CSV table of N, CA and C in Angstrom, one decimal:
chain,number,residue,atom,x,y,z
H,548,GLY,N,0.8,-1.2,0.0
H,548,GLY,CA,0.0,0.0,0.0
H,548,GLY,C,0.8,1.3,0.0
H,549,HIS,N,2.2,1.1,-0.1
H,549,HIS,CA,3.1,2.3,0.0
H,549,HIS,C,4.1,2.1,-1.1
H,550,SER,N,4.7,3.3,-1.5
H,550,SER,CA,5.8,3.2,-2.5
H,550,SER,C,7.0,4.0,-1.9
H,551,CYS,N,8.2,3.7,-2.4
H,551,CYS,CA,9.4,4.4,-2.0
H,551,CYS,C,10.2,4.7,-3.3
H,552,SER,N,10.1,6.0,-3.6
H,552,SER,CA,10.9,6.5,-4.8
H,552,SER,C,12.4,6.7,-4.4
H,553,ILE,N,13.2,6.9,-5.4
H,553,ILE,CA,14.6,7.1,-5.1
H,553,ILE,C,14.8,8.3,-4.2
H,554,GLY,N,15.6,8.1,-3.1
H,554,GLY,CA,15.9,9.1,-2.1
H,554,GLY,C,14.8,9.3,-1.1
H,555,SER,N,13.8,8.4,-1.0
H,555,SER,CA,12.7,8.6,-0.1
H,555,SER,C,13.3,8.5,1.4
H,556,THR,N,12.7,9.3,2.2
H,556,THR,CA,13.0,9.3,3.6
H,556,THR,C,12.0,8.5,4.4
H,557,ALA,N,10.8,8.3,3.8
H,557,ALA,CA,9.7,7.5,4.4
H,557,ALA,C,8.8,6.9,3.3
H,558,PRO,N,8.2,5.8,3.6
H,558,PRO,CA,7.3,5.3,2.6
H,558,PRO,C,6.1,6.2,2.4
H,559,MET,N,5.6,6.4,1.2
H,559,MET,CA,4.5,7.2,0.9
H,559,MET,C,3.3,6.3,0.6
H,560,PRO,N,2.1,6.6,1.3
H,560,PRO,CA,0.9,5.8,1.0
H,560,PRO,C,0.4,6.1,-0.4
H,561,CYS,N,0.0,5.1,-1.1
H,561,CYS,CA,-0.6,5.2,-2.4
H,561,CYS,C,-1.9,6.1,-2.2
H,562,THR,N,-2.1,7.0,-3.2
H,562,THR,CA,-3.3,7.8,-3.2
H,562,THR,C,-4.5,7.0,-3.6
H,563,ALA,N,-5.7,7.6,-3.3
H,563,ALA,CA,-6.9,6.9,-3.8
H,563,ALA,C,-6.9,6.8,-5.3
H,564,GLY,N,-7.3,5.6,-5.8
H,564,GLY,CA,-7.2,5.3,-7.2
H,564,GLY,C,-6.0,4.6,-7.6
H,565,SER,N,-5.1,4.4,-6.7
H,565,SER,CA,-3.9,3.6,-7.0
H,565,SER,C,-3.5,2.6,-5.8
H,566,ILE,N,-2.7,1.7,-6.1
H,566,ILE,CA,-2.3,0.6,-5.2
H,566,ILE,C,-0.9,0.2,-5.3
H,567,ALA,N,-0.4,-0.4,-4.3
H,567,ALA,CA,1.0,-1.1,-4.3
H,567,ALA,C,0.7,-2.5,-3.7
H,568,PRO,N,0.6,-3.5,-4.6
H,568,PRO,CA,0.2,-4.8,-4.1
H,568,PRO,C,1.4,-5.6,-3.6
H,569,ALA,N,2.6,-5.1,-3.7
H,569,ALA,CA,3.8,-5.8,-3.2
H,569,ALA,C,4.7,-4.9,-2.4
H,570,THR,N,5.6,-5.4,-1.6
H,570,THR,CA,6.6,-4.6,-0.9
H,570,THR,C,7.7,-4.2,-1.9
H,571,GLY,N,8.4,-3.1,-1.6
H,571,GLY,CA,9.5,-2.7,-2.4
H,571,GLY,C,9.1,-2.0,-3.7
H,572,MET,N,7.9,-1.5,-3.8
H,572,MET,CA,7.5,-0.8,-5.1
H,572,MET,C,8.0,0.6,-5.1
H,573,SER,N,8.5,1.0,-6.2
H,573,SER,CA,9.1,2.4,-6.3
H,573,SER,C,7.9,3.4,-6.7
H,574,SER,N,6.8,2.9,-7.2
H,574,SER,CA,5.7,3.8,-7.4
H,574,SER,C,4.4,3.0,-7.3
H,575,CYS,N,3.3,3.7,-7.1
H,575,CYS,CA,2.0,3.0,-7.0
H,575,CYS,C,1.4,2.8,-8.4
H,576,SER,N,0.6,1.8,-8.6
H,576,SER,CA,0.0,1.5,-9.9
H,576,SER,C,-1.5,1.9,-9.9
H,577,PRO,N,-1.9,2.6,-11.0
H,577,PRO,CA,-3.3,3.0,-11.0
H,577,PRO,C,-4.3,1.8,-11.1
H,578,CYS,N,-5.4,1.9,-10.5
H,578,CYS,CA,-6.4,0.8,-10.6
H,578,CYS,C,-6.7,0.7,-12.1
H,579,GLU,N,-6.9,-0.6,-12.6
H,579,GLU,CA,-7.3,-0.8,-14.0
H,579,GLU,C,-8.7,-0.4,-14.2
H,580,GLY,N,-9.1,-0.1,-15.4
H,580,GLY,CA,-10.5,0.2,-15.7
H,580,GLY,C,-11.4,-0.9,-15.3
H,581,GLY,N,-12.6,-0.5,-14.7
H,581,GLY,CA,-13.6,-1.4,-14.2
H,581,GLY,C,-13.4,-1.6,-12.7
H,582,LYS,N,-12.4,-1.0,-12.1
H,582,LYS,CA,-12.1,-1.1,-10.7
H,582,LYS,C,-11.8,0.3,-10.1
H,583,TYR,N,-11.9,0.4,-8.8
H,583,TYR,CA,-11.6,1.7,-8.2
H,583,TYR,C,-11.0,1.4,-6.8
H,584,GLN,N,-10.4,2.4,-6.2
H,584,GLN,CA,-10.0,2.4,-4.8
H,584,GLN,C,-10.2,3.8,-4.2
H,585,ASP,N,-11.1,3.8,-3.2
H,585,ASP,CA,-11.4,5.1,-2.6
H,585,ASP,C,-10.7,5.4,-1.3
H,586,GLU,N,-9.7,4.6,-1.0
H,586,GLU,CA,-8.9,4.8,0.3
H,586,GLU,C,-7.4,4.9,-0.1
H,587,GLU,N,-6.6,5.5,0.8
H,587,GLU,CA,-5.2,5.6,0.6
H,587,GLU,C,-4.5,4.4,1.2
H,588,GLY,N,-3.3,4.1,0.7
H,588,GLY,CA,-2.5,3.0,1.2
H,588,GLY,C,-3.0,1.6,1.1
H,589,GLN,N,-3.6,1.3,0.0
H,589,GLN,CA,-4.2,0.0,-0.2
H,589,GLN,C,-3.4,-0.9,-1.2
H,590,THR,N,-3.7,-2.2,-1.1
H,590,THR,CA,-2.9,-3.2,-1.9
H,590,THR,C,-3.7,-3.8,-3.0
H,591,SER,N,-5.0,-3.5,-3.0
H,591,SER,CA,-5.9,-4.0,-4.1
H,591,SER,C,-7.0,-3.0,-4.4
H,592,CYS,N,-7.5,-3.2,-5.6
H,592,CYS,CA,-8.6,-2.3,-6.1
H,592,CYS,C,-10.0,-3.0,-5.8
H,593,LYS,N,-11.0,-2.3,-5.7
H,593,LYS,CA,-12.4,-2.8,-5.6
H,593,LYS,C,-13.1,-2.9,-6.9
H,594,MET,N,-13.9,-3.9,-7.1
H,594,MET,CA,-14.7,-4.0,-8.4
H,594,MET,C,-15.7,-2.8,-8.4
H,595,CYS,N,-15.8,-2.3,-9.6
H,595,CYS,CA,-16.8,-1.2,-9.8
H,595,CYS,C,-18.2,-1.6,-9.4
H,596,GLU,N,-19.0,-0.7,-9.1
H,596,GLU,CA,-20.4,-1.0,-8.5
H,596,GLU,C,-21.4,-1.1,-9.7
H,597,THR,N,-22.5,-1.8,-9.5
H,597,THR,CA,-23.6,-1.8,-10.4
H,597,THR,C,-24.2,-0.4,-10.5
H,598,GLY,N,-24.6,-0.1,-11.8
H,598,GLY,CA,-25.1,1.3,-12.0
H,598,GLY,C,-24.0,2.3,-12.1
H,599,SER,N,-22.8,1.9,-12.2
H,599,SER,CA,-21.6,2.8,-12.3
H,599,SER,C,-20.6,2.3,-13.3
H,600,TYR,N,-19.6,3.2,-13.5
H,600,TYR,CA,-18.4,2.8,-14.3
H,600,TYR,C,-17.2,3.4,-13.6
H,601,CYS,N,-16.0,2.8,-13.9
H,601,CYS,CA,-14.8,3.2,-13.3
H,601,CYS,C,-13.7,3.2,-14.3
H,602,GLY,N,-13.2,4.4,-14.7
H,602,GLY,CA,-12.1,4.5,-15.6
H,602,GLY,C,-10.8,4.1,-14.9
H,603,GLU,N,-9.7,4.0,-15.7
H,603,GLU,CA,-8.4,3.7,-15.1
H,603,GLU,C,-8.0,4.7,-14.1
H,604,GLY,N,-7.5,4.3,-12.9
H,604,GLY,CA,-7.1,5.2,-11.8
H,604,GLY,C,-8.3,5.8,-11.1
H,605,ALA,N,-9.4,5.2,-11.1
H,605,ALA,CA,-10.6,5.8,-10.5
H,605,ALA,C,-10.5,5.7,-9.0
H,606,ALA,N,-10.9,6.8,-8.3
H,606,ALA,CA,-10.9,6.9,-6.9
H,606,ALA,C,-12.3,6.7,-6.4
H,607,ALA,N,-13.3,6.6,-7.3
H,607,ALA,CA,-14.7,6.4,-6.9
H,607,ALA,C,-15.4,5.8,-8.1
H,608,ALA,N,-16.5,5.1,-7.9
H,608,ALA,CA,-17.4,4.6,-8.9
H,608,ALA,C,-18.3,5.8,-9.3
H,609,LEU,N,-18.3,6.1,-10.6
H,609,LEU,CA,-19.1,7.2,-11.1
H,609,LEU,C,-20.5,6.6,-11.6
H,610,PRO,N,-21.6,7.2,-11.3
H,610,PRO,CA,-22.9,6.6,-11.7
H,610,PRO,C,-23.1,6.7,-13.2
H,611,CYS,N,-23.8,5.7,-13.8
H,611,CYS,CA,-24.2,5.8,-15.2
H,611,CYS,C,-25.1,7.0,-15.3
H,612,PRO,N,-25.1,7.8,-16.4
H,612,PRO,CA,-25.9,8.9,-16.5
H,612,PRO,C,-27.4,8.6,-16.6
H,613,ALA,N,-28.2,9.6,-16.3
H,613,ALA,CA,-29.7,9.4,-16.4
H,613,ALA,C,-29.9,9.0,-17.9
H,614,THR,N,-30.9,8.2,-18.2
H,614,THR,CA,-31.3,7.6,-19.5
H,614,THR,C,-30.6,6.3,-19.8
H,615,THR,N,-29.6,5.9,-18.9
H,615,THR,CA,-28.9,4.6,-19.0
H,615,THR,C,-29.0,3.8,-17.7
H,616,PHE,N,-28.5,2.6,-17.8
H,616,PHE,CA,-28.4,1.7,-16.6
H,616,PHE,C,-27.3,0.7,-16.8
H,617,SER,N,-27.0,0.0,-15.8
H,617,SER,CA,-26.0,-1.1,-15.8
H,617,SER,C,-26.2,-2.0,-14.6
H,618,ASN,N,-26.1,-3.3,-14.8
H,618,ASN,CA,-26.1,-4.2,-13.7
H,618,ASN,C,-24.7,-4.9,-13.7
H,619,ALA,N,-23.8,-4.5,-14.5
H,619,ALA,CA,-22.4,-5.1,-14.6
H,619,ALA,C,-21.5,-4.4,-13.5
H,620,THR,N,-20.4,-5.0,-13.2
H,620,THR,CA,-19.5,-4.4,-12.2
H,620,THR,C,-18.1,-4.2,-12.9
H,621,ASN,N,-18.0,-4.2,-14.2
H,621,ASN,CA,-16.7,-4.0,-14.8
H,621,ASN,C,-16.7,-2.9,-15.9
H,622,LEU,N,-17.6,-2.0,-15.9
H,622,LEU,CA,-17.6,-0.9,-16.9
H,622,LEU,C,-16.5,0.0,-16.7
H,623,THR,N,-15.9,0.5,-17.8
H,623,THR,CA,-14.8,1.4,-17.8
H,623,THR,C,-15.1,2.8,-18.3
H,624,SER,N,-16.3,2.9,-18.9
H,624,SER,CA,-16.7,4.2,-19.5
H,624,SER,C,-18.2,4.4,-19.4
H,625,LYS,N,-18.7,5.6,-19.4
H,625,LYS,CA,-20.1,5.9,-19.4
H,625,LYS,C,-20.7,5.4,-20.7
H,626,ASP,N,-19.9,5.3,-21.7
H,626,ASP,CA,-20.4,4.8,-23.0
H,626,ASP,C,-20.8,3.3,-23.0
H,627,GLU,N,-20.4,2.6,-21.9
H,627,GLU,CA,-20.7,1.2,-21.8
H,627,GLU,C,-22.0,1.0,-21.0
H,628,CYS,N,-22.6,2.0,-20.5
H,628,CYS,CA,-23.9,1.9,-19.8
H,628,CYS,C,-24.9,1.7,-20.9
H,629,THR,N,-26.0,0.9,-20.6
H,629,THR,CA,-27.0,0.5,-21.5
H,629,THR,C,-28.1,1.6,-21.6
H,630,PRO,N,-28.5,2.0,-22.8
H,630,PRO,CA,-29.7,2.9,-22.9
H,630,PRO,C,-30.9,2.3,-22.3
H,631,CYS,N,-31.7,3.1,-21.7
H,631,CYS,CA,-33.0,2.7,-21.1
H,631,CYS,C,-33.9,2.3,-22.2
H,632,THR,N,-34.8,1.3,-21.9
H,632,THR,CA,-35.7,0.7,-22.9
H,632,THR,C,-37.1,1.5,-22.9
H,633,VAL,N,-37.8,1.4,-24.0
H,633,VAL,CA,-39.1,2.1,-24.1
H,633,VAL,C,-40.0,1.6,-23.0
H,634,GLY,N,-40.9,2.4,-22.5
H,634,GLY,CA,-41.8,2.1,-21.5
H,634,GLY,C,-41.2,2.1,-20.1
H,635,HIS,N,-40.0,2.5,-20.0
H,635,HIS,CA,-39.2,2.5,-18.8
H,635,HIS,C,-38.5,3.8,-18.6
H,636,SER,N,-38.0,4.1,-17.4
H,636,SER,CA,-37.2,5.2,-17.1
H,636,SER,C,-35.9,4.8,-16.4
H,637,CYS,N,-34.9,5.6,-16.5
H,637,CYS,CA,-33.6,5.3,-15.9
H,637,CYS,C,-33.0,6.6,-15.3
H,638,SER,N,-33.0,6.7,-14.0
H,638,SER,CA,-32.5,7.8,-13.3
H,638,SER,C,-31.0,7.6,-13.2
H,639,THR,N,-30.2,8.6,-12.8
H,639,THR,CA,-28.8,8.5,-12.6
H,639,THR,C,-28.4,7.4,-11.7
H,640,GLY,N,-27.5,6.5,-12.1
H,640,GLY,CA,-27.0,5.4,-11.3
H,640,GLY,C,-28.0,4.2,-11.3
H,641,SER,N,-28.9,4.1,-12.3
H,641,SER,CA,-29.8,3.0,-12.3
H,641,SER,C,-29.1,1.6,-12.6
H,642,THR,N,-29.6,0.6,-11.9
H,642,THR,CA,-29.0,-0.7,-12.1
H,642,THR,C,-30.0,-1.6,-13.0
H,643,ALA,N,-31.2,-1.1,-13.2
H,643,ALA,CA,-32.1,-1.7,-14.1
H,643,ALA,C,-33.2,-0.7,-14.5
H,644,PRO,N,-33.8,-0.8,-15.7
H,644,PRO,CA,-34.9,0.1,-16.1
H,644,PRO,C,-36.0,0.0,-15.2
H,645,THR,N,-36.7,1.1,-14.9
H,645,THR,CA,-37.9,1.1,-14.0
H,645,THR,C,-39.1,1.2,-14.9
H,646,PRO,N,-40.0,0.2,-14.9
H,646,PRO,CA,-41.2,0.4,-15.7
H,646,PRO,C,-42.1,1.6,-15.3
H,647,CYS,N,-42.6,2.3,-16.3
H,647,CYS,CA,-43.5,3.4,-16.0
H,647,CYS,C,-44.7,2.9,-15.2
H,648,THR,N,-45.2,3.6,-14.3
H,648,THR,CA,-46.4,3.2,-13.5
H,648,THR,C,-47.6,3.4,-14.4
H,649,ALA,N,-48.7,2.8,-14.0
H,649,ALA,CA,-50.0,3.1,-14.7
H,649,ALA,C,-50.2,4.6,-14.6
H,650,GLY,N,-50.7,5.2,-15.7
H,650,GLY,CA,-51.0,6.6,-15.7
H,650,GLY,C,-49.8,7.4,-16.3
H,651,SER,N,-48.7,6.7,-16.6
H,651,SER,CA,-47.6,7.3,-17.2
H,651,SER,C,-47.0,6.5,-18.3
H,652,ILE,N,-46.1,7.1,-19.1
H,652,ILE,CA,-45.5,6.5,-20.3
H,652,ILE,C,-44.1,6.9,-20.6
H,653,ALA,N,-43.4,6.1,-21.3
H,653,ALA,CA,-42.1,6.5,-21.9
H,653,ALA,C,-42.1,6.1,-23.3
H,654,PRO,N,-42.4,7.0,-24.2
H,654,PRO,CA,-42.6,6.7,-25.6
H,654,PRO,C,-41.3,6.4,-26.4
H,655,ALA,N,-40.2,6.7,-25.9
H,655,ALA,CA,-38.9,6.5,-26.6
H,655,ALA,C,-37.9,5.8,-25.6
H,656,ALA,N,-36.9,5.2,-26.2
H,656,ALA,CA,-35.8,4.7,-25.4
H,656,ALA,C,-35.0,5.8,-24.8
H,657,GLY,N,-34.3,5.6,-23.7
H,657,GLY,CA,-33.4,6.6,-23.1
H,657,GLY,C,-34.1,7.7,-22.4
H,658,MET,N,-35.3,7.4,-21.7
H,658,MET,CA,-36.0,8.5,-21.0
H,658,MET,C,-35.5,8.5,-19.5
H,659,PRO,N,-35.2,9.7,-19.0
H,659,PRO,CA,-34.8,9.7,-17.6
H,659,PRO,C,-35.9,9.6,-16.6
H,660,SER,N,-37.1,9.9,-17.1
H,660,SER,CA,-38.3,9.7,-16.2
H,660,SER,C,-39.5,9.5,-17.1
H,661,CYS,N,-40.6,8.9,-16.6
H,661,CYS,CA,-41.8,8.7,-17.3
H,661,CYS,C,-42.7,10.0,-17.3
H,662,SER,N,-43.5,10.1,-18.3
H,662,SER,CA,-44.3,11.3,-18.4
H,662,SER,C,-45.8,10.9,-18.1
H,663,PRO,N,-46.5,11.7,-17.3
H,663,PRO,CA,-47.9,11.4,-17.0
H,663,PRO,C,-48.7,11.5,-18.3
H,664,CYS,N,-49.7,10.7,-18.4
H,664,CYS,CA,-50.7,10.9,-19.5
H,664,CYS,C,-51.3,12.3,-19.4
H,665,GLU,N,-51.5,12.9,-20.5
H,665,GLU,CA,-52.1,14.3,-20.5
H,665,GLU,C,-53.6,14.1,-20.2
H,666,GLY,N,-54.2,15.2,-19.7
H,666,GLY,CA,-55.6,15.2,-19.4
H,666,GLY,C,-56.4,14.7,-20.7
H,667,GLY,N,-57.4,13.9,-20.5
H,667,GLY,CA,-58.2,13.4,-21.6
H,667,GLY,C,-57.7,12.0,-22.0
H,668,LYS,N,-56.7,11.5,-21.4
H,668,LYS,CA,-56.1,10.2,-21.8
H,668,LYS,C,-55.8,9.5,-20.5
H,669,TYR,N,-55.6,8.1,-20.6
H,669,TYR,CA,-55.2,7.3,-19.5
H,669,TYR,C,-54.3,6.1,-19.9
H,670,GLN,N,-53.7,5.4,-19.0
H,670,GLN,CA,-53.0,4.2,-19.3
H,670,GLN,C,-53.1,3.3,-18.0
H,671,GLU,N,-53.7,2.2,-18.2
H,671,GLU,CA,-53.9,1.3,-17.0
H,671,GLU,C,-52.8,0.3,-16.8
H,672,GLU,N,-52.0,0.1,-17.7
H,672,GLU,CA,-50.9,-0.9,-17.6
H,672,GLU,C,-49.5,-0.2,-17.4
H,673,PRO,N,-48.7,-0.9,-16.6
H,673,PRO,CA,-47.3,-0.3,-16.4
H,673,PRO,C,-46.4,-0.6,-17.6
H,674,GLY,N,-45.4,0.1,-17.8
H,674,GLY,CA,-44.4,-0.1,-18.8
H,674,GLY,C,-44.9,0.1,-20.2
H,675,GLN,N,-45.7,1.1,-20.4
H,675,GLN,CA,-46.3,1.4,-21.7
H,675,GLN,C,-45.7,2.6,-22.4
H,676,THR,N,-46.0,2.7,-23.7
H,676,THR,CA,-45.4,3.8,-24.5
H,676,THR,C,-46.4,4.8,-25.0
H,677,GLU,N,-47.7,4.6,-24.9
H,677,GLU,CA,-48.6,5.6,-25.3
H,677,GLU,C,-49.9,5.5,-24.4
H,678,CYS,N,-50.6,6.6,-24.3
H,678,CYS,CA,-51.8,6.7,-23.5
H,678,CYS,C,-53.0,6.4,-24.4
H,679,ILE,N,-54.1,6.1,-23.8
H,679,ILE,CA,-55.4,5.7,-24.5
H,679,ILE,C,-56.4,6.8,-24.3
H,680,GLU,N,-57.1,7.1,-25.4
H,680,GLU,CA,-58.1,8.2,-25.3
H,680,GLU,C,-59.2,7.8,-24.3
H,681,CYS,N,-59.6,8.8,-23.5
H,681,CYS,CA,-60.7,8.6,-22.5
H,681,CYS,C,-62.0,8.3,-23.2
H,682,GLU,N,-62.8,7.5,-22.6
H,682,GLU,CA,-64.0,6.9,-23.2
H,682,GLU,C,-65.2,7.9,-23.1
H,683,PRO,N,-66.2,7.7,-24.0
H,683,PRO,CA,-67.4,8.5,-23.8
H,683,PRO,C,-68.1,8.2,-22.4
H,684,GLY,N,-68.7,9.2,-21.8
H,684,GLY,CA,-69.3,8.9,-20.5
H,684,GLY,C,-68.3,9.0,-19.3
H,685,SER,N,-67.1,9.4,-19.6
H,685,SER,CA,-66.1,9.5,-18.6
H,685,SER,C,-65.1,10.6,-18.8
H,686,TYR,N,-64.3,10.9,-17.8
H,686,TYR,CA,-63.2,11.9,-18.0
H,686,TYR,C,-61.9,11.3,-17.4
H,687,CYS,N,-60.8,11.9,-17.8
H,687,CYS,CA,-59.5,11.4,-17.4
H,687,CYS,C,-58.6,12.6,-17.0
H,688,PRO,N,-58.4,12.9,-15.8
H,688,PRO,CA,-57.4,14.0,-15.4
H,688,PRO,C,-56.0,13.5,-15.8
H,689,ALA,N,-55.1,14.5,-15.9
H,689,ALA,CA,-53.7,14.2,-16.2
H,689,ALA,C,-53.2,13.1,-15.2
H,690,GLY,N,-52.4,12.1,-15.8
H,690,GLY,CA,-51.9,11.0,-15.0
H,690,GLY,C,-52.9,9.9,-14.6
H,691,SER,N,-54.0,9.8,-15.3
H,691,SER,CA,-55.0,8.8,-15.0
H,691,SER,C,-54.6,7.4,-15.3
H,692,SER,N,-54.9,6.5,-14.5
H,692,SER,CA,-54.7,5.1,-14.7
H,692,SER,C,-56.0,4.4,-15.2
H,693,ALA,N,-57.1,5.1,-15.1
H,693,ALA,CA,-58.4,4.6,-15.5
H,693,ALA,C,-59.4,5.7,-15.8
H,694,PRO,N,-60.3,5.5,-16.7
H,694,PRO,CA,-61.3,6.6,-16.9
H,694,PRO,C,-62.2,6.7,-15.6
H,695,LEU,N,-62.7,7.9,-15.3
H,695,LEU,CA,-63.6,8.1,-14.2
H,695,LEU,C,-64.9,8.4,-14.8
H,696,PRO,N,-66.0,7.8,-14.3
H,696,PRO,CA,-67.4,8.1,-14.9
H,696,PRO,C,-67.8,9.5,-14.6
H,697,CYS,N,-68.5,10.1,-15.6
H,697,CYS,CA,-69.2,11.4,-15.3
H,697,CYS,C,-70.1,11.2,-14.1
H,698,GLU,N,-70.2,12.3,-13.3
H,698,GLU,CA,-70.9,12.2,-12.1
H,698,GLU,C,-72.4,12.1,-12.4
H,699,ALA,N,-73.1,11.6,-11.4
H,699,ALA,CA,-74.6,11.4,-11.5
H,699,ALA,C,-75.2,12.8,-11.9
H,700,GLY,N,-76.1,12.8,-12.8
H,700,GLY,CA,-76.8,14.0,-13.3
H,700,GLY,C,-76.0,14.6,-14.4
H,701,THR,N,-74.9,14.0,-14.9
H,701,THR,CA,-74.2,14.5,-16.1
H,701,THR,C,-73.9,13.3,-17.0
H,702,PHE,N,-73.6,13.7,-18.3
H,702,PHE,CA,-73.3,12.7,-19.3
H,702,PHE,C,-72.3,13.3,-20.3
H,703,SER,N,-71.8,12.4,-21.2
H,703,SER,CA,-70.9,12.9,-22.3
H,703,SER,C,-70.8,11.8,-23.3
H,704,SER,N,-71.0,12.2,-24.6
H,704,SER,CA,-70.7,11.3,-25.7
H,704,SER,C,-69.4,11.6,-26.3
H,705,ALA,N,-68.7,12.6,-25.8
H,705,ALA,CA,-67.4,13.0,-26.3
H,705,ALA,C,-66.3,12.2,-25.7
H,706,ILE,N,-65.2,12.1,-26.4
H,706,ILE,CA,-64.0,11.4,-25.8
H,706,ILE,C,-63.0,12.5,-25.4
H,707,ASN,N,-62.0,12.0,-24.6
H,707,ASN,CA,-60.9,12.9,-24.2
H,707,ASN,C,-61.2,14.0,-23.3
H,708,LEU,N,-62.3,13.8,-22.4
H,708,LEU,CA,-62.6,14.8,-21.4
H,708,LEU,C,-61.5,14.7,-20.3
H,709,ALA,N,-61.1,15.9,-19.8
H,709,ALA,CA,-60.0,15.9,-18.8
H,709,ALA,C,-60.5,16.2,-17.4
H,710,SER,N,-61.8,16.7,-17.3
H,710,SER,CA,-62.3,16.9,-15.9
H,710,SER,C,-63.8,16.7,-15.9
H,711,ALA,N,-64.3,16.5,-14.6
H,711,ALA,CA,-65.7,16.2,-14.4
H,711,ALA,C,-66.6,17.4,-14.9
H,712,ASP,N,-66.1,18.6,-14.8
H,712,ASP,CA,-66.9,19.8,-15.2
H,712,ASP,C,-67.1,19.9,-16.8
H,713,GLN,N,-66.4,19.0,-17.5
H,713,GLN,CA,-66.6,19.0,-18.9
H,713,GLN,C,-67.7,18.0,-19.3
H,714,CYS,N,-68.2,17.3,-18.4
H,714,CYS,CA,-69.4,16.4,-18.6
H,714,CYS,C,-70.6,17.4,-18.7
H,715,THR,N,-71.6,17.0,-19.5
H,715,THR,CA,-72.8,17.9,-19.7
H,715,THR,C,-73.9,17.5,-18.7
H,716,PRO,N,-74.5,18.6,-18.1
H,716,PRO,CA,-75.6,18.3,-17.2
H,716,PRO,C,-76.8,17.7,-18.0
H,717,CYS,N,-77.5,16.7,-17.4
H,717,CYS,CA,-78.7,16.2,-18.0
H,717,CYS,C,-79.7,17.2,-18.2
H,718,PRO,N,-80.4,17.2,-19.3
H,718,PRO,CA,-81.5,18.2,-19.5
H,718,PRO,C,-82.7,18.0,-18.7
H,719,VAL,N,-83.5,19.0,-18.5
H,719,VAL,CA,-84.7,18.9,-17.7
H,719,VAL,C,-85.6,17.9,-18.4
H,720,GLY,N,-86.3,17.1,-17.7
H,720,GLY,CA,-87.3,16.2,-18.2
H,720,GLY,C,-86.7,14.8,-18.6
């Protein structure tokens, strides 16, 4: 965990990101790509963490950027992180894609977060890419996972209503 260069008066501990695995080393060696060392004076490097990558000489595991993920422990570059799949989101440091919840969608690959369905639409299934038009006789506020029926005393033959006040009052008689 230490090195002694020419003329040293005392052993020097290896800095974070480097190691000295044997005695009598004149210099410390950087951790190889896919590994890191976050402490000084060490003799071995740690495997990179899932959801992260570690370049050569890394003193810390760096998280995969938002829109990507990784469950591997040997990545050397952010370019090795996997793009998030459609119907899912991937926040910074994700180890797996997260399916969009009901009421939200991810229409394209590489989404950092899911988008709620707009008013007048809904989505009842998780992990989807598009919202469904709200049905006649119902309304769907933004982020709906199911159509809500027009309230008693109101009706609607229109689709894509976003709120209960868009339902039409029943006529007299």
